[in-house]
mmCIF file of C-alpha atoms in Angstrom:
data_model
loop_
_atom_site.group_PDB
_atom_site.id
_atom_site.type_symbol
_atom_site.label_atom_id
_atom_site.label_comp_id
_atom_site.label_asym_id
_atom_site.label_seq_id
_atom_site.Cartn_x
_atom_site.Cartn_y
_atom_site.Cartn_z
ATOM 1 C CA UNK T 1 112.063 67.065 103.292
ATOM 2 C CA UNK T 2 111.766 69.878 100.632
ATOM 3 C CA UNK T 3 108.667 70.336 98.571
ATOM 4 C CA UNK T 4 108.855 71.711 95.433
ATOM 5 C CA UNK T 5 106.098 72.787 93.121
ATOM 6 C CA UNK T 6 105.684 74.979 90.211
ATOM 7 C CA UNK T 7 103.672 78.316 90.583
ATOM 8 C CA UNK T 8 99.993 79.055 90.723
ATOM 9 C CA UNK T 9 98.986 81.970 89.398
ATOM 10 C CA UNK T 10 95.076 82.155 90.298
ATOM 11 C CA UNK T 11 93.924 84.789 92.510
ATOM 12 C CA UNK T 12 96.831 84.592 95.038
ATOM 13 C CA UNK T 13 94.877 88.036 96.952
ATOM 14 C CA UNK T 14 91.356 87.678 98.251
ATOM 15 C CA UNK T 15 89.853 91.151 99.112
ATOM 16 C CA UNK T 16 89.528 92.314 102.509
ATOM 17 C CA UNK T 17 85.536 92.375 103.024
ATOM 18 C CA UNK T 18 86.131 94.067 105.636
ATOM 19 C CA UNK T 19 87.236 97.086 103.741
ATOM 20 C CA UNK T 20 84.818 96.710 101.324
ATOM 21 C CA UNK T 21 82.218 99.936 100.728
ATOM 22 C CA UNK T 22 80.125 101.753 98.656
ATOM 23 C CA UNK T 23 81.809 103.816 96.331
ATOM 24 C CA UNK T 24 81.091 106.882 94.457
ATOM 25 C CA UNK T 25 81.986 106.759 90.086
ATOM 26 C CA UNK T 26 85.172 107.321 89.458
ATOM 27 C CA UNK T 27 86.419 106.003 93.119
ATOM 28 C CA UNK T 28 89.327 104.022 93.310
ATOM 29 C CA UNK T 29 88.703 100.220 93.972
ATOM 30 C CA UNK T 30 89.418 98.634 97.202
ATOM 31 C CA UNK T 31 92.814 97.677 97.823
ATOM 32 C CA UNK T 32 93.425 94.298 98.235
ATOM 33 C CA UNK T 33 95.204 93.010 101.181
ATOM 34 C CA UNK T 34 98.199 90.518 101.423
ATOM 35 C CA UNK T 35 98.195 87.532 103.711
ATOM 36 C CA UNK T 36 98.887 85.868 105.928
ATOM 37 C CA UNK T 37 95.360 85.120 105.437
ATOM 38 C CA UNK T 38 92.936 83.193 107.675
ATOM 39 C CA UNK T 39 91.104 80.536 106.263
ATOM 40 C CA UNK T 40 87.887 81.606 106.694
ATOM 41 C CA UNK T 41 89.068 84.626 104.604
ATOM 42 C CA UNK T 42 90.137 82.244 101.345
ATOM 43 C CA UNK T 43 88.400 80.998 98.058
ATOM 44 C CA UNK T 44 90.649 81.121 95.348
ATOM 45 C CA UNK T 45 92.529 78.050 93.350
ATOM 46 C CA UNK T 46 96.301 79.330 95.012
ATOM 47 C CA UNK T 47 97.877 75.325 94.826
ATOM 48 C CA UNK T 48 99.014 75.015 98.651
ATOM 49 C CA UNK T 49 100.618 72.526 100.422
ATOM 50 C CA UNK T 50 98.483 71.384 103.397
ATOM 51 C CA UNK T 51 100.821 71.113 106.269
ATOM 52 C CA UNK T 52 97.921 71.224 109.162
ATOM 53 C CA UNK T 53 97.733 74.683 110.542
ATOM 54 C CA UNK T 54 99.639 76.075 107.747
ATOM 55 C CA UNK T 55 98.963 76.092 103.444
ATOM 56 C CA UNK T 56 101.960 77.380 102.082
ATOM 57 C CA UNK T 57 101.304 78.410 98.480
ATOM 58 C CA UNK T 58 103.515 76.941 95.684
ATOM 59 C CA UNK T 59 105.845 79.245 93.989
ATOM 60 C CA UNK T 60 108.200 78.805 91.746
ATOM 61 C CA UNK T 61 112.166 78.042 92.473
ATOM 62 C CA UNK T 62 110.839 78.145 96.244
ATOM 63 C CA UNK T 63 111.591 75.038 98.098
ATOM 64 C CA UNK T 64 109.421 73.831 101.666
ATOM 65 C CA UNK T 65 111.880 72.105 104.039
ATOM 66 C CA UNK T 66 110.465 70.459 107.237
ATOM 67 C CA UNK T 67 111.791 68.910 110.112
ATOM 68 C CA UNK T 68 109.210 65.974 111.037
ATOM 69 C CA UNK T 69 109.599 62.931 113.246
ATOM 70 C CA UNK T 70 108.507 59.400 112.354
ATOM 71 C CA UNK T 71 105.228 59.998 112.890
ATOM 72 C CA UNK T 72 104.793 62.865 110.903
ATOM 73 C CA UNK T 73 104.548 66.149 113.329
ATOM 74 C CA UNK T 74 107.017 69.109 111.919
ATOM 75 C CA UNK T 75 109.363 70.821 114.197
ATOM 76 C CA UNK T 76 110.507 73.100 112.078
ATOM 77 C CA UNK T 77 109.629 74.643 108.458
ATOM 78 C CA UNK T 78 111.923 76.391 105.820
ATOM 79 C CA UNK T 79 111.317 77.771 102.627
ATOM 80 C CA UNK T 80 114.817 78.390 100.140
ATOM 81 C CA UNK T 81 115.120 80.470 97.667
ATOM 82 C CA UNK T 82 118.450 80.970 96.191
ATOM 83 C CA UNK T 83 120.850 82.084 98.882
ATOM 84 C CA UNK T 84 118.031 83.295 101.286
ATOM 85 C CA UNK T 85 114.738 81.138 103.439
ATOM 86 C CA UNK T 86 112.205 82.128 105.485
ATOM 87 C CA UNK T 87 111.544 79.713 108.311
ATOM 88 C CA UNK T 88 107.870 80.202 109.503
ATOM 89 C CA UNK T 89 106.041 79.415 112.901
ATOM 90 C CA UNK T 90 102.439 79.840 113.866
ATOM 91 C CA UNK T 91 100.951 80.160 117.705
ATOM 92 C CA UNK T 92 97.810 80.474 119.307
ATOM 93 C CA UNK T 93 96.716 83.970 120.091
ATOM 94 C CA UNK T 94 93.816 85.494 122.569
ATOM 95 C CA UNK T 95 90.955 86.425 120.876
ATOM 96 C CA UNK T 96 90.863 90.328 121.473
ATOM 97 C CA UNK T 97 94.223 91.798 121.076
ATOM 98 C CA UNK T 98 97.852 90.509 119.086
ATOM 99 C CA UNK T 99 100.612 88.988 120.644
ATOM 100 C CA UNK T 100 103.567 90.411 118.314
ATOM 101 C CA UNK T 101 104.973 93.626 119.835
ATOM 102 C CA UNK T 102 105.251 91.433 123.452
ATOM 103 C CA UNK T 103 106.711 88.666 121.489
ATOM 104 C CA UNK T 104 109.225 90.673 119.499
ATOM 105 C CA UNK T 105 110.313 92.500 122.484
ATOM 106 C CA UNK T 106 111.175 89.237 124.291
ATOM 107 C CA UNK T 107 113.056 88.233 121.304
ATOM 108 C CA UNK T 108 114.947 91.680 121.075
ATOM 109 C CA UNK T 109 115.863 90.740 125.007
ATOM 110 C CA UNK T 110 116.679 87.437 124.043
ATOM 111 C CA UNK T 111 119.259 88.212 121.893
ATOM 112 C CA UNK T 112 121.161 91.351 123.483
ATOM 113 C CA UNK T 113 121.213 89.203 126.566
ATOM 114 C CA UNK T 114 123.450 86.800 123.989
ATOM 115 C CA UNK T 115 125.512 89.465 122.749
ATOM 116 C CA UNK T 116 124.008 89.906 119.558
ATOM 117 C CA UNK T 117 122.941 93.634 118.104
ATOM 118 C CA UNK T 118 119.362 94.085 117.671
ATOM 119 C CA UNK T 119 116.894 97.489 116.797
ATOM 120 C CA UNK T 120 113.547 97.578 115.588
ATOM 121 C CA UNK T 121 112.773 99.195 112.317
ATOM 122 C CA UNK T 122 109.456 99.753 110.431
ATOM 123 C CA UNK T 123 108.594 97.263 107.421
ATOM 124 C CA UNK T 124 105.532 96.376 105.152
ATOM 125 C CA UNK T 125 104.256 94.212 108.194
ATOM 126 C CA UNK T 126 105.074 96.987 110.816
ATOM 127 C CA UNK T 127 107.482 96.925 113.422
ATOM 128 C CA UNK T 128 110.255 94.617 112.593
ATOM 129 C CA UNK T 129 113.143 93.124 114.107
ATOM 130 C CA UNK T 130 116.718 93.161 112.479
ATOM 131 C CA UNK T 131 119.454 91.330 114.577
ATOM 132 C CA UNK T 132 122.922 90.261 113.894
ATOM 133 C CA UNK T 133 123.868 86.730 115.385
ATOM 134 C CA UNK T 134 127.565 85.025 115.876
ATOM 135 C CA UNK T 135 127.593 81.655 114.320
ATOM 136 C CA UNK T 136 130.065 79.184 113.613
ATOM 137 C CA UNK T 137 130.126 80.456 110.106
ATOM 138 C CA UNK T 138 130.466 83.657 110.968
ATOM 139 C CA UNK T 139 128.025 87.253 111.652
ATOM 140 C CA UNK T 140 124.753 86.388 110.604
ATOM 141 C CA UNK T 141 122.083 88.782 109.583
ATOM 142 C CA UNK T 142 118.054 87.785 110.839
ATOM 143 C CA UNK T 143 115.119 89.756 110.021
ATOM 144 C CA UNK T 144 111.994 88.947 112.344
ATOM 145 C CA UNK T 145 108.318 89.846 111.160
ATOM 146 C CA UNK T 146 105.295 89.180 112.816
ATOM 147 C CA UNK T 147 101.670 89.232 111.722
ATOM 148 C CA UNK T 148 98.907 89.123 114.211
ATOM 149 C CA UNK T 149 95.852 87.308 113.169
ATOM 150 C CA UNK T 150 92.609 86.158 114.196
ATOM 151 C CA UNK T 151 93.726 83.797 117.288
ATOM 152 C CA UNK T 152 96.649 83.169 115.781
ATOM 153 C CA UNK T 153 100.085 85.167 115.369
ATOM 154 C CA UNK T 154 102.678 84.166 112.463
ATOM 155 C CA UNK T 155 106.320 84.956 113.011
ATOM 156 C CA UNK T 156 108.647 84.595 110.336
ATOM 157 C CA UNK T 157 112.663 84.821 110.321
ATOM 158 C CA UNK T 158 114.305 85.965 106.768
ATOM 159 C CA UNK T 159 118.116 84.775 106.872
ATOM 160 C CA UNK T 160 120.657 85.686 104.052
ATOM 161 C CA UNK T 161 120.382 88.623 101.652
ATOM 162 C CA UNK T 162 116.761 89.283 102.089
ATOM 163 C CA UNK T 163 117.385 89.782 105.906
ATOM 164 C CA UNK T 164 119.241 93.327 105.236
ATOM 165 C CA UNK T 165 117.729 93.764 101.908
ATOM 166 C CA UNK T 166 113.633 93.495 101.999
ATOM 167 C CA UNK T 167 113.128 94.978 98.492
ATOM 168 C CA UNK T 168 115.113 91.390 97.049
ATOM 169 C CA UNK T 169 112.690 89.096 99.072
ATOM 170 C CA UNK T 170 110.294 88.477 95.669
ATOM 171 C CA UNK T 171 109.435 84.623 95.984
ATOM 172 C CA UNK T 172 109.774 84.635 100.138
ATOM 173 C CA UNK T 173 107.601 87.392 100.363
ATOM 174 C CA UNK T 174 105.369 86.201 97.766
ATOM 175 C CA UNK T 175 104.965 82.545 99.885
ATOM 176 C CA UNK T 176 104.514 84.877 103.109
ATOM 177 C CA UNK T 177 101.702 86.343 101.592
ATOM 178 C CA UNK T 178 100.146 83.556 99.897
ATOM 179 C CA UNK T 179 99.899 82.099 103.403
ATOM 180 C CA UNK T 180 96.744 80.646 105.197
ATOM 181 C CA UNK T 181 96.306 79.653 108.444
ATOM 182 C CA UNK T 182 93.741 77.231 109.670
ATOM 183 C CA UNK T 183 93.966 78.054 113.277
ATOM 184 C CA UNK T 184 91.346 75.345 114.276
ATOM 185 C CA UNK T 185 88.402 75.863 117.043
ATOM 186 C CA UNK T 186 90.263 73.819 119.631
ATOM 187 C CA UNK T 187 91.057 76.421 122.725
ATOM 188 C CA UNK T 188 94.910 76.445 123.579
ATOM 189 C CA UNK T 189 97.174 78.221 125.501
ATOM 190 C CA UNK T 190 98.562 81.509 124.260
ATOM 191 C CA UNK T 191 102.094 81.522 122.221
ATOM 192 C CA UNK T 192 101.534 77.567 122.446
ATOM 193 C CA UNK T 193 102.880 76.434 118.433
ATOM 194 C CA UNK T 194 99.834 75.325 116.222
ATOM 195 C CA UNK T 195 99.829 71.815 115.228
ATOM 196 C CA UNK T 196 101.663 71.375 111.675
ATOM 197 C CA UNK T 197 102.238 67.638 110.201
ATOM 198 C CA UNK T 198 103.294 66.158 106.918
ATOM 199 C CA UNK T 199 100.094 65.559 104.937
ATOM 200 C CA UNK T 200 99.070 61.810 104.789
ATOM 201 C CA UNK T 201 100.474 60.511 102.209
ATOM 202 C CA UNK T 202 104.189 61.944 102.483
ATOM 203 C CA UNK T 203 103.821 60.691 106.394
ATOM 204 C CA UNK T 204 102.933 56.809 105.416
ATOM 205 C CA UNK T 205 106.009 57.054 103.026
ATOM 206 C CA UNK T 206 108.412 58.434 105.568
ATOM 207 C CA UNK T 207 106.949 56.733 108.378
ATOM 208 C CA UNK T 208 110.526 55.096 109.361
ATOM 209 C CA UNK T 209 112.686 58.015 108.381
ATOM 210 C CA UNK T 210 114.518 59.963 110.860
ATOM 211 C CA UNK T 211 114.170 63.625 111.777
ATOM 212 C CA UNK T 212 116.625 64.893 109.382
ATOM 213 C CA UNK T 213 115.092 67.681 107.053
ATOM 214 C CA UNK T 214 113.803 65.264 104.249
ATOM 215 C CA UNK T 215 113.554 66.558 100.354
ATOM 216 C CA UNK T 216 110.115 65.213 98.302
#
């Protein structure tokens, strides 16, 4: 199922309150902060599509692929753009420290154990993971980010150009940064994947389709 919708322009930043101080004339403003946000940080009008424990923000030319069954739960979500996607995931967290560097190491493990190269290199959302993977179609290049959030950790996988060339990511990064999470209150097990489903209406519609990614 791909969504596509045209782009909102509206405040896609909120400021980091946290940040936020007292400054002396002539001081520089506080920096705003890109998302992943948590949505007790947001208030803007971003347009999002509602997918449960994740609003992905509409931007333009980017299409939202998910994997659902019939009654609506997503296994898997992709956003296209061009030649390149990001496919996203989202997992509970413990409340006082980030999951990422443990998780990233198991997937750097993970994948020299299957042959594939793998090294860590430093990116706008820290330490990243770049791999190359053997598939059918040939060597395939992944890029791995993850953010750590409150209770919640998002990992995301660039594949195509934008895995070996960050600076070319424009829409992907934009919809990675537009990104809320609504973790929930509900306690769960850490690394356990939050809930995501098809919002209402789409899952009436497709309510005897099968799991095949589905375009709307």
């Amino acid at each position: 199922m791909i969504f596509s919708r045209k782009r909102a322009d509206a405040g896609r930043h909120t400021r980091d309150e946290r940040a936020t101080e007292v400054l002396d004339e002539g001081a520089a403003a506080p920096a705003l902060v890109r998302g992943p946000y948590d949505i007790s940080e947001v208030d803007d009008e971003v347009e999002r599509l509602d997918l449960g424990s994740l609003h992905i923000p509409a931007v333009a030319e980017v299409e939202v692929r998910v994997q659902a069954d019939p009654q609506g739960v997503i296994q898997q979500v992709v956003l296209v753009h061009g030649d390149s996607a990001l496919q996203l995931g989202v997992f509970a967290a413990p409340r006082s420290e980030g999951i990422w560097d443990e998780v990233r190491e198991e997937i750097r493990q993970s994948l020299l154990r299957d042959g594939a190269s793998a090294q860590e290199v430093a990116g706008e959302y820290g330490t990243e993971l770049h791999a190359q993977v053997r598939t059918p179609d040939g060597p395939t290049n992944l890029r791995f980010v993850g953010v750590d959030g409150p209770r919640w950790m998002v990992r995301g996988v660039f594949q195509g150009p934008v895995a070996t060339d960050p600076a070319s990511s424009g829409p992907l990064a934009e919809c990675l940064e537009g990104l809320v999470v609504d973790r929930g209150q509900e306690a769960k097990p850490v690394r356990e994947p939050l809930p995501l489903r098809l919002p209402r209406e789409i899952a009436d519609q497709a309510g005897d389709a099968s799991t095949e990614p589905r375009q709307v």
